[in-house]
Each structure stands twice: as structure tokens, then as C-alpha cells.
Amino acid sequence: MGLSTAVDRFFKVSERGSSIGTEIKSGIATFLTMSYILLVNPQILGAAGLPVKAVVTATALSSTLASLLVGLTANLPVGMSPGMGLNAYLVFSQVLGLHVSIEKALAGCLVAAGVVAVLAVIRALSLILRVVPDSIKLATVGGSRGQEWVALH
């Protein structure tokens, strides 16, 4: 059994109506689409005083780890990376606007991530998300799409 056969079987590529070649092309396109975050995220978080080189490294590592976890555990070909809209909100609204220290802002993010993880594990997150209005969900995604548009122009 060759490598492409093993990959095809593990990820059910043929079963889902795709091919290894198509998935490789899609992976390259996803990487190129997502790579802008390695340039933009450090600039945003650098405005709050974080070291740019460290942010580049953290962004690359967290994106790689998250994408691998989703790919290997959920068997989904999805690229994951930090949310640009929420990063901009954190820096420009909280840190620079309200003068919350970057340490406190990041600690708040860590606590929030822990709460979301616990809620997901106990399956309460889906119940909570059902009561969140679609407009709020779409606004969170829409803010990131708007930033992408600005970055491309």
C-alpha cells in the first residue's frame, strides 16, 4: 500500500468525491490564503507592545497545531488560525482604547478559552450558541472578512 493510498483511506478522500491531487492543490491555495496572517497579526499585536518576531512564531505554531488537530481528529480539511477581527478588537479597543494592560487582556483571553473548552467538553457550548443571534455570529465572521478585504487593497 502506497502513501497516497494510505492517505486516501485515512482521510476518505475518494469516498468524499475528491482526489489526492485536488486536495494538494487545495492545501496550497489554503496556505497561500492564510499566510497573510503571518504579516498582519504581528503588526496588530505589535501595536500593543508584543514583540513582532515572537508573534510571528506564535501565529505560525498555533495555526499549524490547530490545523493539524482539526485535520487529524475531526478528519476535516480546514485551515485554522487566530481570528484577526478579535485580535484587532483586543488591541485597538481594549489595550489602546481602554488602557487595559496587554498582560491582563491576554489573561482574559486565556480564561475565556478555558471556559469555552470546558463548555465544549461538557457539550453545553452548542446549547449556548443556539441562543446567540445569527447577527452576532455573522458580525464576528464579517469583521474578519472586512479586514481581509482591506489587507488585499
Tab-separated table of N, CA and C in Angstrom:
chain	number	residue	atom	x	y	z
A	1	MET	N	0.853	-1.174	0.000
A	1	MET	CA	0.000	0.000	0.000
A	1	MET	C	0.901	1.239	0.000
A	2	GLY	N	0.701	2.115	-0.985
A	2	GLY	CA	1.491	3.332	-1.103
A	2	GLY	C	0.999	4.424	-0.174
A	3	LEU	N	1.789	5.467	-0.098
A	3	LEU	CA	1.447	6.589	0.772
A	3	LEU	C	0.137	7.244	0.351
A	4	SER	N	-0.052	7.440	-0.947
A	4	SER	CA	-1.288	8.095	-1.402
A	4	SER	C	-2.509	7.231	-1.101
A	5	THR	N	-2.362	5.926	-1.171
A	5	THR	CA	-3.474	5.031	-0.834
A	5	THR	C	-3.801	5.117	0.653
A	6	ALA	N	-2.760	5.144	1.482
A	6	ALA	CA	-2.971	5.244	2.932
A	6	ALA	C	-3.628	6.572	3.293
A	7	VAL	N	-3.165	7.648	2.682
A	7	VAL	CA	-3.747	8.975	2.943
A	7	VAL	C	-5.194	9.001	2.465
A	8	ASP	N	-5.430	8.447	1.278
A	8	ASP	CA	-6.785	8.400	0.723
A	8	ASP	C	-7.722	7.629	1.650
A	9	ARG	N	-7.252	6.508	2.138
A	9	ARG	CA	-8.083	5.686	3.021
A	9	ARG	C	-8.336	6.384	4.364
A	10	PHE	N	-7.268	6.954	4.963
A	10	PHE	CA	-7.403	7.592	6.278
A	10	PHE	C	-8.352	8.789	6.231
A	11	PHE	N	-8.180	9.652	5.215
A	11	PHE	CA	-8.985	10.868	5.127
A	11	PHE	C	-10.237	10.709	4.264
A	12	LYS	N	-10.459	9.497	3.740
A	12	LYS	CA	-11.653	9.208	2.939
A	12	LYS	C	-11.794	10.171	1.758
A	13	VAL	N	-10.664	10.428	1.089
A	13	VAL	CA	-10.636	11.406	0.003
A	13	VAL	C	-11.509	10.963	-1.159
A	14	SER	N	-11.298	9.758	-1.663
A	14	SER	CA	-12.091	9.248	-2.792
A	14	SER	C	-13.560	9.105	-2.408
A	15	GLU	N	-13.786	8.645	-1.188
A	15	GLU	CA	-15.153	8.460	-0.698
A	15	GLU	C	-15.935	9.772	-0.701
A	16	ARG	N	-15.226	10.871	-0.510
A	16	ARG	CA	-15.864	12.192	-0.491
A	16	ARG	C	-15.883	12.848	-1.878
A	17	GLY	N	-15.484	12.105	-2.901
A	17	GLY	CA	-15.553	12.610	-4.268
A	17	GLY	C	-14.404	13.517	-4.669
A	18	SER	N	-13.256	13.364	-4.035
A	18	SER	CA	-12.103	14.193	-4.356
A	18	SER	C	-10.943	13.300	-4.768
A	19	SER	N	-9.774	13.888	-4.940
A	19	SER	CA	-8.567	13.124	-5.261
A	19	SER	C	-7.397	13.713	-4.482
A	20	ILE	N	-6.328	12.947	-4.384
A	20	ILE	CA	-5.142	13.421	-3.669
A	20	ILE	C	-4.606	14.683	-4.342
A	21	GLY	N	-4.568	14.713	-5.653
A	21	GLY	CA	-4.083	15.887	-6.383
A	21	GLY	C	-4.914	17.120	-6.101
A	22	THR	N	-6.230	16.962	-6.089
A	22	THR	CA	-7.122	18.087	-5.781
A	22	THR	C	-6.893	18.583	-4.366
A	23	GLU	N	-6.724	17.660	-3.441
A	23	GLU	CA	-6.500	18.040	-2.048
A	23	GLU	C	-5.157	18.749	-1.870
A	24	ILE	N	-4.143	18.338	-2.596
A	24	ILE	CA	-2.837	19.012	-2.522
A	24	ILE	C	-2.966	20.442	-3.060
A	25	LYS	N	-3.644	20.595	-4.197
A	25	LYS	CA	-3.854	21.942	-4.752
A	25	LYS	C	-4.664	22.806	-3.785
A	26	SER	N	-5.683	22.210	-3.182
A	26	SER	CA	-6.499	22.950	-2.214
A	26	SER	C	-5.682	23.343	-0.993
A	27	GLY	N	-4.811	22.460	-0.555
A	27	GLY	CA	-3.944	22.764	0.588
A	27	GLY	C	-2.993	23.908	0.292
A	28	ILE	N	-2.435	23.932	-0.911
A	28	ILE	CA	-1.547	25.033	-1.305
A	28	ILE	C	-2.331	26.343	-1.358
A	29	ALA	N	-3.527	26.302	-1.948
A	29	ALA	CA	-4.359	27.511	-2.017
A	29	ALA	C	-4.734	27.998	-0.621
A	30	THR	N	-5.062	27.071	0.277
A	30	THR	CA	-5.404	27.448	1.652
A	30	THR	C	-4.210	28.073	2.348
A	31	PHE	N	-3.037	27.475	2.177
A	31	PHE	CA	-1.823	28.031	2.791
A	31	PHE	C	-1.555	29.446	2.289
A	32	LEU	N	-1.643	29.639	0.975
A	32	LEU	CA	-1.392	30.970	0.423
A	32	LEU	C	-2.431	31.977	0.895
A	33	THR	N	-3.674	31.536	1.026
A	33	THR	CA	-4.737	32.418	1.503
A	33	THR	C	-4.517	32.801	2.961
A	34	MET	N	-4.092	31.843	3.763
A	34	MET	CA	-3.920	32.084	5.198
A	34	MET	C	-2.593	32.755	5.537
A	35	SER	N	-1.625	32.717	4.645
A	35	SER	CA	-0.289	33.202	5.001
A	35	SER	C	-0.254	34.699	5.291
A	36	TYR	N	-1.247	35.453	4.825
A	36	TYR	CA	-1.270	36.882	5.128
A	36	TYR	C	-1.291	37.146	6.636
A	37	ILE	N	-1.836	36.211	7.385
A	37	ILE	CA	-1.942	36.415	8.835
A	37	ILE	C	-0.556	36.485	9.472
A	38	LEU	N	0.438	35.859	8.844
A	38	LEU	CA	1.793	35.922	9.383
A	38	LEU	C	2.380	37.326	9.258
A	39	LEU	N	1.829	38.128	8.375
A	39	LEU	CA	2.275	39.513	8.222
A	39	LEU	C	1.407	40.483	9.015
A	40	VAL	N	0.098	40.257	9.015
A	40	VAL	CA	-0.833	41.209	9.614
A	40	VAL	C	-0.932	41.044	11.131
A	41	ASN	N	-1.044	39.822	11.613
A	41	ASN	CA	-1.212	39.583	13.045
A	41	ASN	C	-0.080	40.195	13.882
A	42	PRO	N	1.189	40.041	13.491
A	42	PRO	CA	2.254	40.666	14.283
A	42	PRO	C	2.171	42.194	14.293
A	43	GLN	N	1.680	42.778	13.212
A	43	GLN	CA	1.550	44.236	13.179
A	43	GLN	C	0.469	44.697	14.152
A	44	ILE	N	-0.640	43.963	14.182
A	44	ILE	CA	-1.733	44.320	15.091
A	44	ILE	C	-1.287	44.153	16.541
A	45	LEU	N	-0.776	42.974	16.874
A	45	LEU	CA	-0.383	42.718	18.267
A	45	LEU	C	0.868	43.492	18.656
A	46	GLY	N	1.710	43.826	17.667
A	46	GLY	CA	2.882	44.655	17.933
A	46	GLY	C	2.488	46.061	18.370
A	47	ALA	N	1.334	46.534	17.890
A	47	ALA	CA	0.847	47.859	18.293
A	47	ALA	C	0.546	47.904	19.788
A	48	ALA	N	0.319	46.753	20.380
A	48	ALA	CA	0.050	46.679	21.825
A	48	ALA	C	1.325	46.429	22.618
A	49	GLY	N	2.453	46.354	21.926
A	49	GLY	CA	3.725	46.192	22.614
A	49	GLY	C	4.303	44.792	22.613
A	50	LEU	N	3.638	43.849	21.957
A	50	LEU	CA	4.192	42.495	21.911
A	50	LEU	C	5.323	42.434	20.877
A	51	PRO	N	6.361	41.647	21.134
A	51	PRO	CA	7.483	41.552	20.191
A	51	PRO	C	7.045	40.884	18.881
A	52	VAL	N	7.297	41.554	17.771
A	52	VAL	CA	6.806	41.109	16.466
A	52	VAL	C	7.323	39.715	16.109
A	53	LYS	N	8.606	39.455	16.315
A	53	LYS	CA	9.164	38.134	15.958
A	53	LYS	C	8.496	37.014	16.755
A	54	ALA	N	8.256	37.260	18.024
A	54	ALA	CA	7.594	36.248	18.858
A	54	ALA	C	6.159	36.013	18.391
A	55	VAL	N	5.479	37.073	17.969
A	55	VAL	CA	4.102	36.930	17.491
A	55	VAL	C	4.071	36.151	16.178
A	56	VAL	N	5.048	36.380	15.293
A	56	VAL	CA	5.121	35.609	14.044
A	56	VAL	C	5.261	34.123	14.374
A	57	THR	N	6.169	33.808	15.281
A	57	THR	CA	6.393	32.411	15.665
A	57	THR	C	5.141	31.810	16.303
A	58	ALA	N	4.541	32.524	17.232
A	58	ALA	CA	3.339	32.019	17.905
A	58	ALA	C	2.187	31.840	16.927
A	59	THR	N	2.047	32.755	15.982
A	59	THR	CA	0.976	32.655	14.980
A	59	THR	C	1.188	31.427	14.106
A	60	ALA	N	2.417	31.231	13.641
A	60	ALA	CA	2.713	30.085	12.785
A	60	ALA	C	2.505	28.769	13.537
A	61	LEU	N	3.011	28.690	14.757
A	61	LEU	CA	2.877	27.449	15.530
A	61	LEU	C	1.421	27.151	15.897
A	62	SER	N	0.683	28.175	16.323
A	62	SER	CA	-0.710	27.932	16.719
A	62	SER	C	-1.568	27.566	15.509
A	63	SER	N	-1.304	28.189	14.369
A	63	SER	CA	-2.048	27.853	13.151
A	63	SER	C	-1.748	26.417	12.709
A	64	THR	N	-0.482	26.042	12.770
A	64	THR	CA	-0.087	24.681	12.395
A	64	THR	C	-0.725	23.656	13.322
A	65	LEU	N	-0.604	23.875	14.616
A	65	LEU	CA	-1.145	22.928	15.596
A	65	LEU	C	-2.660	22.801	15.460
A	66	ALA	N	-3.356	23.929	15.365
A	66	ALA	CA	-4.821	23.897	15.260
A	66	ALA	C	-5.268	23.201	13.982
A	67	SER	N	-4.603	23.493	12.868
A	67	SER	CA	-4.968	22.861	11.598
A	67	SER	C	-4.720	21.351	11.638
A	68	LEU	N	-3.594	20.953	12.225
A	68	LEU	CA	-3.306	19.517	12.349
A	68	LEU	C	-4.313	18.819	13.258
A	69	LEU	N	-4.651	19.442	14.374
A	69	LEU	CA	-5.627	18.843	15.289
A	69	LEU	C	-6.984	18.644	14.612
A	70	VAL	N	-7.447	19.649	13.895
A	70	VAL	CA	-8.735	19.530	13.207
A	70	VAL	C	-8.644	18.475	12.108
A	71	GLY	N	-7.557	18.493	11.361
A	71	GLY	CA	-7.396	17.527	10.279
A	71	GLY	C	-7.325	16.093	10.760
A	72	LEU	N	-6.582	15.870	11.832
A	72	LEU	CA	-6.369	14.500	12.300
A	72	LEU	C	-7.461	13.981	13.228
A	73	THR	N	-8.089	14.864	14.006
A	73	THR	CA	-9.113	14.388	14.937
A	73	THR	C	-10.524	14.442	14.357
A	74	ALA	N	-10.814	15.486	13.598
A	74	ALA	CA	-12.159	15.617	13.022
A	74	ALA	C	-12.210	15.170	11.567
A	75	ASN	N	-11.034	14.879	11.005
A	75	ASN	CA	-10.941	14.440	9.620
A	75	ASN	C	-11.558	15.472	8.672
A	76	LEU	N	-11.227	16.729	8.921
A	76	LEU	CA	-11.723	17.820	8.088
A	76	LEU	C	-10.552	18.587	7.478
A	77	PRO	N	-10.624	18.885	6.194
A	77	PRO	CA	-9.539	19.636	5.541
A	77	PRO	C	-9.729	21.146	5.729
A	78	VAL	N	-9.522	21.606	6.955
A	78	VAL	CA	-9.785	23.000	7.290
A	78	VAL	C	-8.520	23.634	7.867
A	79	GLY	N	-8.205	24.835	7.405
A	79	GLY	CA	-7.097	25.585	7.971
A	79	GLY	C	-7.605	26.452	9.115
A	80	MET	N	-6.903	26.440	10.222
A	80	MET	CA	-7.305	27.212	11.405
A	80	MET	C	-6.189	28.198	11.741
A	81	SER	N	-6.586	29.403	12.128
A	81	SER	CA	-5.609	30.397	12.552
A	81	SER	C	-6.292	31.400	13.483
A	82	PRO	N	-5.494	32.247	14.144
A	82	PRO	CA	-6.091	33.231	15.054
A	82	PRO	C	-7.090	34.140	14.334
A	83	GLY	N	-8.123	34.560	15.055
A	83	GLY	CA	-9.141	35.437	14.483
A	83	GLY	C	-8.665	36.873	14.430
A	84	MET	N	-8.511	37.401	13.225
A	84	MET	CA	-7.980	38.751	13.062
A	84	MET	C	-8.914	39.820	13.632
A	85	GLY	N	-10.212	39.644	13.461
A	85	GLY	CA	-11.159	40.630	13.968
A	85	GLY	C	-11.096	40.741	15.474
A	86	LEU	N	-11.011	39.608	16.129
A	86	LEU	CA	-10.944	39.617	17.593
A	86	LEU	C	-9.593	40.141	18.090
A	87	ASN	N	-8.530	39.856	17.337
A	87	ASN	CA	-7.216	40.411	17.708
A	87	ASN	C	-7.235	41.931	17.612
A	88	ALA	N	-7.828	42.438	16.542
A	88	ALA	CA	-7.916	43.892	16.366
A	88	ALA	C	-8.767	44.510	17.476
A	89	TYR	N	-9.872	43.863	17.805
A	89	TYR	CA	-10.723	44.348	18.902
A	89	TYR	C	-9.924	44.403	20.204
A	90	LEU	N	-9.221	43.321	20.500
A	90	LEU	CA	-8.443	43.243	21.736
A	90	LEU	C	-7.435	44.384	21.819
A	91	VAL	N	-6.684	44.585	20.745
A	91	VAL	CA	-5.621	45.594	20.775
A	91	VAL	C	-6.181	47.009	20.724
A	92	PHE	N	-6.987	47.293	19.708
A	92	PHE	CA	-7.376	48.689	19.484
A	92	PHE	C	-8.482	49.167	20.428
A	93	SER	N	-9.357	48.282	20.843
A	93	SER	CA	-10.428	48.693	21.748
A	93	SER	C	-10.012	48.568	23.208
A	94	GLN	N	-9.514	47.419	23.574
A	94	GLN	CA	-9.218	47.155	24.988
A	94	GLN	C	-7.873	47.737	25.429
A	95	VAL	N	-6.798	47.362	24.735
A	95	VAL	CA	-5.459	47.766	25.179
A	95	VAL	C	-5.203	49.244	24.888
A	96	LEU	N	-5.361	49.651	23.637
A	96	LEU	CA	-5.059	51.037	23.295
A	96	LEU	C	-6.209	51.984	23.635
A	97	GLY	N	-7.454	51.509	23.501
A	97	GLY	CA	-8.600	52.377	23.767
A	97	GLY	C	-8.926	52.524	25.238
A	98	LEU	N	-9.029	51.411	25.943
A	98	LEU	CA	-9.412	51.450	27.363
A	98	LEU	C	-8.213	51.349	28.310
A	99	HIS	N	-7.029	51.243	27.746
A	99	HIS	CA	-5.772	51.186	28.504
A	99	HIS	C	-5.687	50.002	29.461
A	100	VAL	N	-6.251	48.864	29.026
A	100	VAL	CA	-6.067	47.607	29.756
A	100	VAL	C	-4.672	47.103	29.386
A	101	SER	N	-3.909	46.645	30.340
A	101	SER	CA	-2.562	46.166	30.014
A	101	SER	C	-2.665	44.939	29.106
A	102	ILE	N	-1.671	44.766	28.267
A	102	ILE	CA	-1.671	43.622	27.348
A	102	ILE	C	-1.657	42.314	28.133
A	103	GLU	N	-1.001	42.317	29.282
A	103	GLU	CA	-0.961	41.110	30.118
A	103	GLU	C	-2.359	40.742	30.619
A	104	LYS	N	-3.095	41.746	31.085
A	104	LYS	CA	-4.457	41.483	31.555
A	104	LYS	C	-5.372	41.069	30.405
A	105	ALA	N	-5.202	41.697	29.258
A	105	ALA	CA	-6.030	41.363	28.099
A	105	ALA	C	-5.773	39.922	27.649
A	106	LEU	N	-4.508	39.526	27.606
A	106	LEU	CA	-4.181	38.154	27.211
A	106	LEU	C	-4.624	37.145	28.275
A	107	ALA	N	-4.548	37.519	29.539
A	107	ALA	CA	-5.038	36.641	30.609
A	107	ALA	C	-6.541	36.438	30.461
A	108	GLY	N	-7.257	37.497	30.103
A	108	GLY	CA	-8.693	37.380	29.849
A	108	GLY	C	-8.983	36.432	28.694
A	109	CYS	N	-8.146	36.498	27.649
A	109	CYS	CA	-8.308	35.575	26.511
A	109	CYS	C	-8.076	34.134	26.946
A	110	LEU	N	-7.069	33.918	27.777
A	110	LEU	CA	-6.772	32.570	28.258
A	110	LEU	C	-7.925	32.018	29.088
A	111	VAL	N	-8.462	32.830	29.970
A	111	VAL	CA	-9.599	32.397	30.790
A	111	VAL	C	-10.801	32.094	29.897
A	112	ALA	N	-11.076	32.982	28.942
A	112	ALA	CA	-12.209	32.771	28.033
A	112	ALA	C	-12.033	31.483	27.228
A	113	ALA	N	-10.813	31.223	26.751
A	113	ALA	CA	-10.556	29.990	26.000
A	113	ALA	C	-10.773	28.767	26.877
A	114	GLY	N	-10.354	28.843	28.125
A	114	GLY	CA	-10.573	27.739	29.056
A	114	GLY	C	-12.045	27.487	29.299
A	115	VAL	N	-12.809	28.558	29.475
A	115	VAL	CA	-14.256	28.414	29.681
A	115	VAL	C	-14.909	27.781	28.449
A	116	VAL	N	-14.542	28.254	27.264
A	116	VAL	CA	-15.105	27.692	26.027
A	116	VAL	C	-14.731	26.221	25.890
A	117	ALA	N	-13.501	25.865	26.230
A	117	ALA	CA	-13.074	24.465	26.151
A	117	ALA	C	-13.893	23.586	27.094
A	118	VAL	N	-14.082	24.044	28.312
A	118	VAL	CA	-14.881	23.277	29.276
A	118	VAL	C	-16.317	23.140	28.782
A	119	LEU	N	-16.891	24.235	28.305
A	119	LEU	CA	-18.264	24.187	27.789
A	119	LEU	C	-18.383	23.234	26.602
A	120	ALA	N	-17.359	23.198	25.756
A	120	ALA	CA	-17.382	22.281	24.608
A	120	ALA	C	-17.307	20.830	25.076
A	121	VAL	N	-16.450	20.559	26.040
A	121	VAL	CA	-16.286	19.188	26.538
A	121	VAL	C	-17.577	18.683	27.183
A	122	ILE	N	-18.255	19.533	27.931
A	122	ILE	CA	-19.488	19.082	28.592
A	122	ILE	C	-20.717	19.263	27.686
A	123	ARG	N	-20.455	19.601	26.447
A	123	ARG	CA	-21.484	19.744	25.413
A	123	ARG	C	-22.511	20.836	25.700
A	124	ALA	N	-22.119	21.821	26.480
A	124	ALA	CA	-23.015	22.945	26.767
A	124	ALA	C	-22.830	24.076	25.760
A	125	LEU	N	-21.699	24.083	25.065
A	125	LEU	CA	-21.420	25.161	24.125
A	125	LEU	C	-22.457	25.226	23.005
A	126	SER	N	-22.848	24.075	22.483
A	126	SER	CA	-23.844	24.079	21.398
A	126	SER	C	-25.188	24.625	21.880
A	127	LEU	N	-25.547	24.343	23.127
A	127	LEU	CA	-26.792	24.896	23.683
A	127	LEU	C	-26.722	26.412	23.799
A	128	ILE	N	-25.592	26.906	24.259
A	128	ILE	CA	-25.407	28.349	24.405
A	128	ILE	C	-25.421	29.030	23.036
A	129	LEU	N	-24.744	28.425	22.068
A	129	LEU	CA	-24.670	29.035	20.740
A	129	LEU	C	-26.030	29.093	20.055
A	130	ARG	N	-26.939	28.239	20.439
A	130	ARG	CA	-28.284	28.276	19.852
A	130	ARG	C	-29.030	29.551	20.215
A	131	VAL	N	-28.724	30.142	21.367
A	131	VAL	CA	-29.427	31.350	21.783
A	131	VAL	C	-28.713	32.634	21.342
A	132	VAL	N	-27.493	32.509	20.805
A	132	VAL	CA	-26.790	33.677	20.278
A	132	VAL	C	-27.404	34.027	18.929
A	133	PRO	N	-27.835	35.256	18.756
A	133	PRO	CA	-28.449	35.644	17.481
A	133	PRO	C	-27.486	35.464	16.301
A	134	ASP	N	-28.049	35.078	15.163
A	134	ASP	CA	-27.229	34.890	13.968
A	134	ASP	C	-26.479	36.167	13.599
A	135	SER	N	-27.067	37.328	13.868
A	135	SER	CA	-26.405	38.592	13.531
A	135	SER	C	-25.075	38.733	14.269
A	136	ILE	N	-25.026	38.274	15.515
A	136	ILE	CA	-23.777	38.334	16.287
A	136	ILE	C	-22.759	37.360	15.700
A	137	LYS	N	-23.207	36.159	15.364
A	137	LYS	CA	-22.302	35.175	14.769
A	137	LYS	C	-21.748	35.694	13.444
A	138	LEU	N	-22.615	36.241	12.612
A	138	LEU	CA	-22.186	36.750	11.307
A	138	LEU	C	-21.290	37.976	11.449
A	139	ALA	N	-21.544	38.822	12.436
A	139	ALA	CA	-20.716	40.010	12.638
A	139	ALA	C	-19.296	39.627	13.012
A	140	THR	N	-19.139	38.567	13.797
A	140	THR	CA	-17.808	38.115	14.185
A	140	THR	C	-17.029	37.662	12.962
A	141	VAL	N	-17.661	36.892	12.104
A	141	VAL	CA	-17.016	36.424	10.876
A	141	VAL	C	-16.859	37.579	9.895
A	142	GLY	N	-17.876	38.413	9.792
A	142	GLY	CA	-17.854	39.529	8.841
A	142	GLY	C	-16.741	40.516	9.112
A	143	GLY	N	-16.434	40.749	10.385
A	143	GLY	CA	-15.337	41.653	10.717
A	143	GLY	C	-14.023	41.162	10.164
A	144	SER	N	-13.793	39.861	10.239
A	144	SER	CA	-12.563	39.286	9.686
A	144	SER	C	-12.550	39.406	8.171
A	145	ARG	N	-13.674	39.183	7.538
A	145	ARG	CA	-13.748	39.293	6.065
A	145	ARG	C	-13.461	40.727	5.631
A	146	GLY	N	-13.960	41.694	6.408
A	146	GLY	CA	-13.688	43.096	6.082
A	146	GLY	C	-12.213	43.429	6.187
A	147	GLN	N	-11.558	42.875	7.187
A	147	GLN	CA	-10.124	43.115	7.333
A	147	GLN	C	-9.353	42.479	6.190
A	148	GLU	N	-9.796	41.303	5.744
A	148	GLU	CA	-9.137	40.673	4.608
A	148	GLU	C	-9.247	41.557	3.370
A	149	TRP	N	-10.434	42.134	3.166
A	149	TRP	CA	-10.651	42.991	2.002
A	149	TRP	C	-9.701	44.196	2.071
A	150	VAL	N	-9.598	44.817	3.253
A	150	VAL	CA	-8.718	45.964	3.415
A	150	VAL	C	-7.266	45.556	3.159
A	151	ALA	N	-6.865	44.398	3.673
A	151	ALA	CA	-5.483	43.937	3.501
A	151	ALA	C	-5.150	43.676	2.032
A	152	LEU	N	-6.130	43.267	1.263
A	152	LEU	CA	-5.888	42.957	-0.141
A	152	LEU	C	-5.914	44.194	-1.042
A	153	HIS	N	-6.367	45.319	-0.517
A	153	HIS	CA	-6.463	46.521	-1.362
A	153	HIS	C	-5.465	47.545	-0.991
